[in-house]
Rosetta silent file (secondary structure, phi, psi, omega in degrees, C-alpha in Angstrom):
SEQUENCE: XXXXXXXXXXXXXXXXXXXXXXXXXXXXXXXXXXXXXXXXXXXXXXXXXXXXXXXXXXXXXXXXXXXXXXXXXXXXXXXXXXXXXXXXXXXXXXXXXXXXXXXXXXXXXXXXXXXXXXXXXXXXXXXXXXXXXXXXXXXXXXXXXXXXXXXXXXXXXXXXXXXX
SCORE:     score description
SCORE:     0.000 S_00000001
   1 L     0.000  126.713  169.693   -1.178  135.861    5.967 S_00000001
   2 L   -86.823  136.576  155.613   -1.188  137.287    9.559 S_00000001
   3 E   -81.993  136.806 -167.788   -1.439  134.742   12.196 S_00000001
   4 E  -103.365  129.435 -151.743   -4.139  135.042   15.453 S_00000001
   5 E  -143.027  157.742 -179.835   -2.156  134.348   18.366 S_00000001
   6 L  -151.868  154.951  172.710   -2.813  134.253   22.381 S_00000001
   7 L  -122.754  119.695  179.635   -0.909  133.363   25.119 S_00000001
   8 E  -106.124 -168.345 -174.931   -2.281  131.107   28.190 S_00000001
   9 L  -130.423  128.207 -168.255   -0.653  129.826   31.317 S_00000001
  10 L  -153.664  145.665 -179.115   -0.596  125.871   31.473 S_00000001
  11 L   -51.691  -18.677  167.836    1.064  123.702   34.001 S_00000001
  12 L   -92.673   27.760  165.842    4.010  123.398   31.429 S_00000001
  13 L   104.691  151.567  178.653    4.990  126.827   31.532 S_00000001
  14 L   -48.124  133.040  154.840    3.382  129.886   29.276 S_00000001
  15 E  -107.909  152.930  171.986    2.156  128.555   25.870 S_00000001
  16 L  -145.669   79.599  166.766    1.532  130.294   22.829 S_00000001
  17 L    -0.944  105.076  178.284   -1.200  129.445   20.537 S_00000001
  18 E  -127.787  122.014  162.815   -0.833  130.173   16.842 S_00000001
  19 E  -127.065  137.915  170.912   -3.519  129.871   13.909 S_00000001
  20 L   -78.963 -165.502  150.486   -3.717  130.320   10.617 S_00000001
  21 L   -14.387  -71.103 -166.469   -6.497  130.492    8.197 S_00000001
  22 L  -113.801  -21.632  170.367   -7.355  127.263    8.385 S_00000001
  23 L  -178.219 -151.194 -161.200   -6.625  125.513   11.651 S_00000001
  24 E   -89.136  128.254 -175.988   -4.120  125.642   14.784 S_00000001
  25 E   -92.676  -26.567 -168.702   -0.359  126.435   13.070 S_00000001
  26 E   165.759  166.091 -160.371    1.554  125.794   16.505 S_00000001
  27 L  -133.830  107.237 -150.656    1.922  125.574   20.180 S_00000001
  28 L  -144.385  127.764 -179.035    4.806  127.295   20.906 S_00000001
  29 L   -87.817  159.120 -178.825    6.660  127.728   25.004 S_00000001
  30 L   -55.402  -22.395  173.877    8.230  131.210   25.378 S_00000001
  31 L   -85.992    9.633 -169.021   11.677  130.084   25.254 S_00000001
  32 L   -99.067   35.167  151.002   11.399  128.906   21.723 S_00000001
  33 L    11.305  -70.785  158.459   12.682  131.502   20.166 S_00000001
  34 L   -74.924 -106.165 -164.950   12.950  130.071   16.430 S_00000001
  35 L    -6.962  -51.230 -164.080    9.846  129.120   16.444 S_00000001
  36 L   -81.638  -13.341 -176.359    8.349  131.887   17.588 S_00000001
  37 L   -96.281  -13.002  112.034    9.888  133.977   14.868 S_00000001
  38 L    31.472  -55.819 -133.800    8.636  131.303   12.206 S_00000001
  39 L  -118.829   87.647 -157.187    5.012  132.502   12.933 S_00000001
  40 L  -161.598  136.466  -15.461    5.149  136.409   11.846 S_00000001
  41 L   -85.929 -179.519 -166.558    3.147  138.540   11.532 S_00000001
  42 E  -129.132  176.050  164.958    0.824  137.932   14.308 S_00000001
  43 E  -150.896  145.819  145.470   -2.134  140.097   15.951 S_00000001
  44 E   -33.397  139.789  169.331   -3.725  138.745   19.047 S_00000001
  45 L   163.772  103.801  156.644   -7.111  137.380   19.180 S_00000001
  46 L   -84.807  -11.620  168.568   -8.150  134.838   21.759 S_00000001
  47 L   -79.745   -6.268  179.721  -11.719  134.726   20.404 S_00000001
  48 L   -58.590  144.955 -132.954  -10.531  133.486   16.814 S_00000001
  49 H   -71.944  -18.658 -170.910  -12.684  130.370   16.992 S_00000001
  50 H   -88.447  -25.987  144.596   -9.476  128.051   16.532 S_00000001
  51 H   -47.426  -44.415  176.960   -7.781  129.716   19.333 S_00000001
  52 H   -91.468  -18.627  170.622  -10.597  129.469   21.591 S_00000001
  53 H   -59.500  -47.496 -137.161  -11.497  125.527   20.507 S_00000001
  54 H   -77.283  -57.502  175.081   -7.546  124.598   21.362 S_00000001
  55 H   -13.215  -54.303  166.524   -8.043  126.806   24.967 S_00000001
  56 H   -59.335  -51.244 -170.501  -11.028  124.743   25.888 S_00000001
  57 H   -60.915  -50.172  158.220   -9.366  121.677   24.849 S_00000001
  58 H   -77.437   15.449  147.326   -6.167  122.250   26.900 S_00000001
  59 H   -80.410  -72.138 -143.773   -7.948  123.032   29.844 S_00000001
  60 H   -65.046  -36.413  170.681   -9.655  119.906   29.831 S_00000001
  61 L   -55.524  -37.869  176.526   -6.650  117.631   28.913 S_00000001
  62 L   -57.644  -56.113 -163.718   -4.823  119.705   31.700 S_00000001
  63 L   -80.963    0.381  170.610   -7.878  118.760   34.270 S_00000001
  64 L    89.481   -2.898 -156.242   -7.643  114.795   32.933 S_00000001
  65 L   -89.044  -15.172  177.410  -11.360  115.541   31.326 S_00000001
  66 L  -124.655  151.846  172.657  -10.175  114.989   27.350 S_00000001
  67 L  -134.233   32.403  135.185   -7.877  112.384   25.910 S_00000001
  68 L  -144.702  170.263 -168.317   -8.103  113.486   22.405 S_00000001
  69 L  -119.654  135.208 -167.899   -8.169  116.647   21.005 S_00000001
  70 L  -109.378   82.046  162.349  -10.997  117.374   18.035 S_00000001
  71 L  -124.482  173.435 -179.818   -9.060  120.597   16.065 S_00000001
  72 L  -103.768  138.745  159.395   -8.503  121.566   12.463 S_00000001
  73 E  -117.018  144.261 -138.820   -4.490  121.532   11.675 S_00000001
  74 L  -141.756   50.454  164.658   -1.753  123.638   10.209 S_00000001
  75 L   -84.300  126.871  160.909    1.578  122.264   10.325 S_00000001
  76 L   -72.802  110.172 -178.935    4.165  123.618    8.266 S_00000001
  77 L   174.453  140.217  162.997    6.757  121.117    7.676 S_00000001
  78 L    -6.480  143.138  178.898    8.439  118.286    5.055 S_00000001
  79 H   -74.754  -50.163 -169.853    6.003  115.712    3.611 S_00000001
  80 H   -44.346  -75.648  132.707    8.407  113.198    5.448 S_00000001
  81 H    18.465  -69.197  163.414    7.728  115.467    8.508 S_00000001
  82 H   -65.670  -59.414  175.410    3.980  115.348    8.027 S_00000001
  83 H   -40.502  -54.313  163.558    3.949  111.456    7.995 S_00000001
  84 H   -15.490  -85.615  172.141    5.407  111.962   11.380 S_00000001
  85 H   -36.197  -68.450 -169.828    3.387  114.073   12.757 S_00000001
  86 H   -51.234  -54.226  163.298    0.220  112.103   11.281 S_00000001
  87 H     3.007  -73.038 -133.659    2.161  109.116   12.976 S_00000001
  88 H   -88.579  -32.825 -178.934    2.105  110.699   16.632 S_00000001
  89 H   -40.131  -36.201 -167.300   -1.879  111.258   15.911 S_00000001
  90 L  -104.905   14.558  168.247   -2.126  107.724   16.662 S_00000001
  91 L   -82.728  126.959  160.230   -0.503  106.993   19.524 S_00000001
  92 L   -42.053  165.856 -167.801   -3.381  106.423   22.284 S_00000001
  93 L   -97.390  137.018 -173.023   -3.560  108.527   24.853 S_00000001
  94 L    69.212  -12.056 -178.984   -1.657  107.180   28.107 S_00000001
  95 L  -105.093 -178.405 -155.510    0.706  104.864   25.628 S_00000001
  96 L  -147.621   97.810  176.326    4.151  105.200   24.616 S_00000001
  97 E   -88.480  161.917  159.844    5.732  104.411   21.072 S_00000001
  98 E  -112.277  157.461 -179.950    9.726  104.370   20.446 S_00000001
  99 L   -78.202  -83.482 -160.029   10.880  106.143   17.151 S_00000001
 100 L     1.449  -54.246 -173.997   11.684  102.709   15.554 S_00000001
 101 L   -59.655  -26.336  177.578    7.926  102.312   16.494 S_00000001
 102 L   -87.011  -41.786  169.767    7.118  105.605   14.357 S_00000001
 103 L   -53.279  -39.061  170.419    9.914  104.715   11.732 S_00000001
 104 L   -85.003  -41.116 -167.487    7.741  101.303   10.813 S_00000001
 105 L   -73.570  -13.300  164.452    4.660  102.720   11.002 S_00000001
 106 L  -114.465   49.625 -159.543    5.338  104.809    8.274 S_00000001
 107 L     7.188   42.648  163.345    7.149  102.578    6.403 S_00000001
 108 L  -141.448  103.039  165.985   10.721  103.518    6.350 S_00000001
 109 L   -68.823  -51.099  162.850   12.117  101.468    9.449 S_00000001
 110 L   -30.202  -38.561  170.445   15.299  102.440    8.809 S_00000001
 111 L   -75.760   53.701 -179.601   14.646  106.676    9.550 S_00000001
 112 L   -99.517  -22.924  120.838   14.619  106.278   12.665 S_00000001
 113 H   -35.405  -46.641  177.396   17.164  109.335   13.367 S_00000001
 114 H  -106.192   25.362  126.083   15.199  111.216   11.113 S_00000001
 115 H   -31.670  -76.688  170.625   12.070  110.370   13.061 S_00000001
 116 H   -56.938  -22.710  157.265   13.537  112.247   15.920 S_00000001
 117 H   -96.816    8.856  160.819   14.268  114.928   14.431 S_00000001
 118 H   -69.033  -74.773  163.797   10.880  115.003   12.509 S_00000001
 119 H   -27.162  -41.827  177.819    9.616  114.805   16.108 S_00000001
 120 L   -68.608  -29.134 -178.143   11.763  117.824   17.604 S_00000001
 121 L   -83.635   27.622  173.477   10.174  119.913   14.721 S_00000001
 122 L   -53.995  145.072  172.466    6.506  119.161   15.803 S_00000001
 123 L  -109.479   19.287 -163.025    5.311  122.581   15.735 S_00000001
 124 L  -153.868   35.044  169.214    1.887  121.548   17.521 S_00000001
 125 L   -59.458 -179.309 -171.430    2.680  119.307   20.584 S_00000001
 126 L    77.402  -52.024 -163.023    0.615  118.240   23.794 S_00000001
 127 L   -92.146   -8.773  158.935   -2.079  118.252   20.647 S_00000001
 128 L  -150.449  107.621 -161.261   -0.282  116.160   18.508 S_00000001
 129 L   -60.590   58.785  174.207    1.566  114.114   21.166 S_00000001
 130 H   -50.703  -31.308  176.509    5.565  114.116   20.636 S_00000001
 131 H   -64.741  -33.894  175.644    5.644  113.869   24.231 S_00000001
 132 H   -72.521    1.121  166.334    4.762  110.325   23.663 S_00000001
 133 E  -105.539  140.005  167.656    7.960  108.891   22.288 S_00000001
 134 E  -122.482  152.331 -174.660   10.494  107.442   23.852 S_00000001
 135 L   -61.463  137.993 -148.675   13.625  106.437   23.409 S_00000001
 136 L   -70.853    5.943  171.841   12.967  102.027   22.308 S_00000001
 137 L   -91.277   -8.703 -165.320   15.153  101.064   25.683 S_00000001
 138 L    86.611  -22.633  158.009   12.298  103.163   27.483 S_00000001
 139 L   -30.788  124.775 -160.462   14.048  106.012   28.505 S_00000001
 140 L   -72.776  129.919  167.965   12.448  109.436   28.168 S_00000001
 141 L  -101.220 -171.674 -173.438   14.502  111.593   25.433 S_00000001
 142 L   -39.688  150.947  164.139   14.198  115.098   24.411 S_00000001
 143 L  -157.944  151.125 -172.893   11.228  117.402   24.277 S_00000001
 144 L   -81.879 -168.113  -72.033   11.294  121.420   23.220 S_00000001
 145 L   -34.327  -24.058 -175.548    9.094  121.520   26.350 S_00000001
 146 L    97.316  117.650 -162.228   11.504  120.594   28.316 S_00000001
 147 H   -60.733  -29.856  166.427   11.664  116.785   29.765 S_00000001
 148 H   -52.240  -57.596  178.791   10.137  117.614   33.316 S_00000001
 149 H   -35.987  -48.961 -171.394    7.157  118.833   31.265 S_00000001
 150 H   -66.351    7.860 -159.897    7.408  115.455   29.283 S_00000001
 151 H  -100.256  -59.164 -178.295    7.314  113.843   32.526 S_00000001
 152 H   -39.131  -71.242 -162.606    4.557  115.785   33.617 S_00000001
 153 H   -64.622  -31.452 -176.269    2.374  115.147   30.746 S_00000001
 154 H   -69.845  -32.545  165.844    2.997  111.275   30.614 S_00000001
 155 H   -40.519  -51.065  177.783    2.001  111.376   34.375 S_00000001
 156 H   -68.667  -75.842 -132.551   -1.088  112.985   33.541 S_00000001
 157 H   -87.189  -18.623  142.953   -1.713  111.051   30.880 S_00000001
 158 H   -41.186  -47.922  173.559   -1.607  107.842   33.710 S_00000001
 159 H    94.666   23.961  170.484   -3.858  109.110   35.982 S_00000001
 160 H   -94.258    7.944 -179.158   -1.379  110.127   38.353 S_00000001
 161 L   176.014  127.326 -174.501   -2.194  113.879   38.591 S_00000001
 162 L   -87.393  122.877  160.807   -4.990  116.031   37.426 S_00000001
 163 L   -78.152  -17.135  158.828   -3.102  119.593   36.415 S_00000001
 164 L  -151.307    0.000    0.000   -5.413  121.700   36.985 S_00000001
C-alpha cells in the first residue's frame, strides 16, 4: 500500500497528514522522525478526499469553529493501544482526563503506565485528542507535539484563543 500524504502549516508547527486506503493513518510534526519513516511509501496528494476532509477539519478546530472531528480512521497499533486511542475519542472537547481516568475506563485500572505510553504512540493526535491527558495531580505531561503545543491546544480548546 502507498500512503497519500500532504503537508500543511498549523499553529503547532508543520503537520503531516497521512492516509491510507481507508481513512486518516496519522498526523505526524516534522521532527518525528520514527514516525515518519513508519508511513512509507508515500506520494503526495492533497486532494485524496481523506486528506482534504482532515484539512478542512483542522482549519476549523484551529479557528475555534469545530469541536469534534467527523473522519474515517487508520491507526496502526496494539489492540491494548486501540482501546486507548478509542478511550481519548471520548474525552469532550475543552475537558481533561488523567491516565488513571483512561486506565478505568477501559477496564484495567491498574495500566496506567501503559496508558501513557499507549498515549505517546497515538499516531493521529489533535484528531484523536492525547493532548487531553494529564498527569491525575493536574499537571500537563508529555506530548510528541511538544508541551507548548499541548498548552496551546488546551487553551484553544477554552476559548482563550482562536488560532487562526
Amino acid at each position: 500500500m502507498t500512503f497519500a500524504t500532504a503537508t500543511i502549516p498549523s499553529p503547532t508547527g508543520d503537520l503531516t497528514l497521512i492516509a491510507s486506503d481507508t481513512g486518516l493513518a496519522a498526523i505526524l510534526w516534522d521532527d518525528d522522525a520514527a514516525m515518519q519513516a513508519r508511513y512509507a511509501p508515500r506520494r503526495a496528494d492533497p486532494s485524496h478526499p481523506v486528506i482534504a476532509a482532515t484539512v478542512r477539519q483542522l482549519d476549523e478546530y484551529f479557528a475555534g469553529r469545530r469541536t469534534t472531528f467527523d473522519l474515517p480512521l487508520d491507526p496502526v497499533g496494539t489492540q491494548f493501544q486501540r482501546d486507548v486511542w478509542r478511550a481519548l475519542l471520548t474525552i469532550p472537547y475543552g475537558e481533561t482526563r488523567s491516565y488513571a481516568d483512561i486506565a478505568r475506563a477501559i477496564g484495567r485500572p491498574t495500566a496506567t503506565r501503559a496508558v501513557g505510553a499507549a498515549n505517546g504512540r497515538n499516531p493521529i493526535p489533535i484528531v484523536t485528542p492525547c493532548h487531553r491527558v494529564i498527569g491525575s495531580n493536574g499537571t500537563l505531561t508529555g506530548f510528541g507535539g511538544g508541551l507548548p503545543n499541548k498548552q496551546l491546544l488546551l487553551a484553544l480548546e477554552r476559548g482563550e484563543a482562536a488560532l487562526l
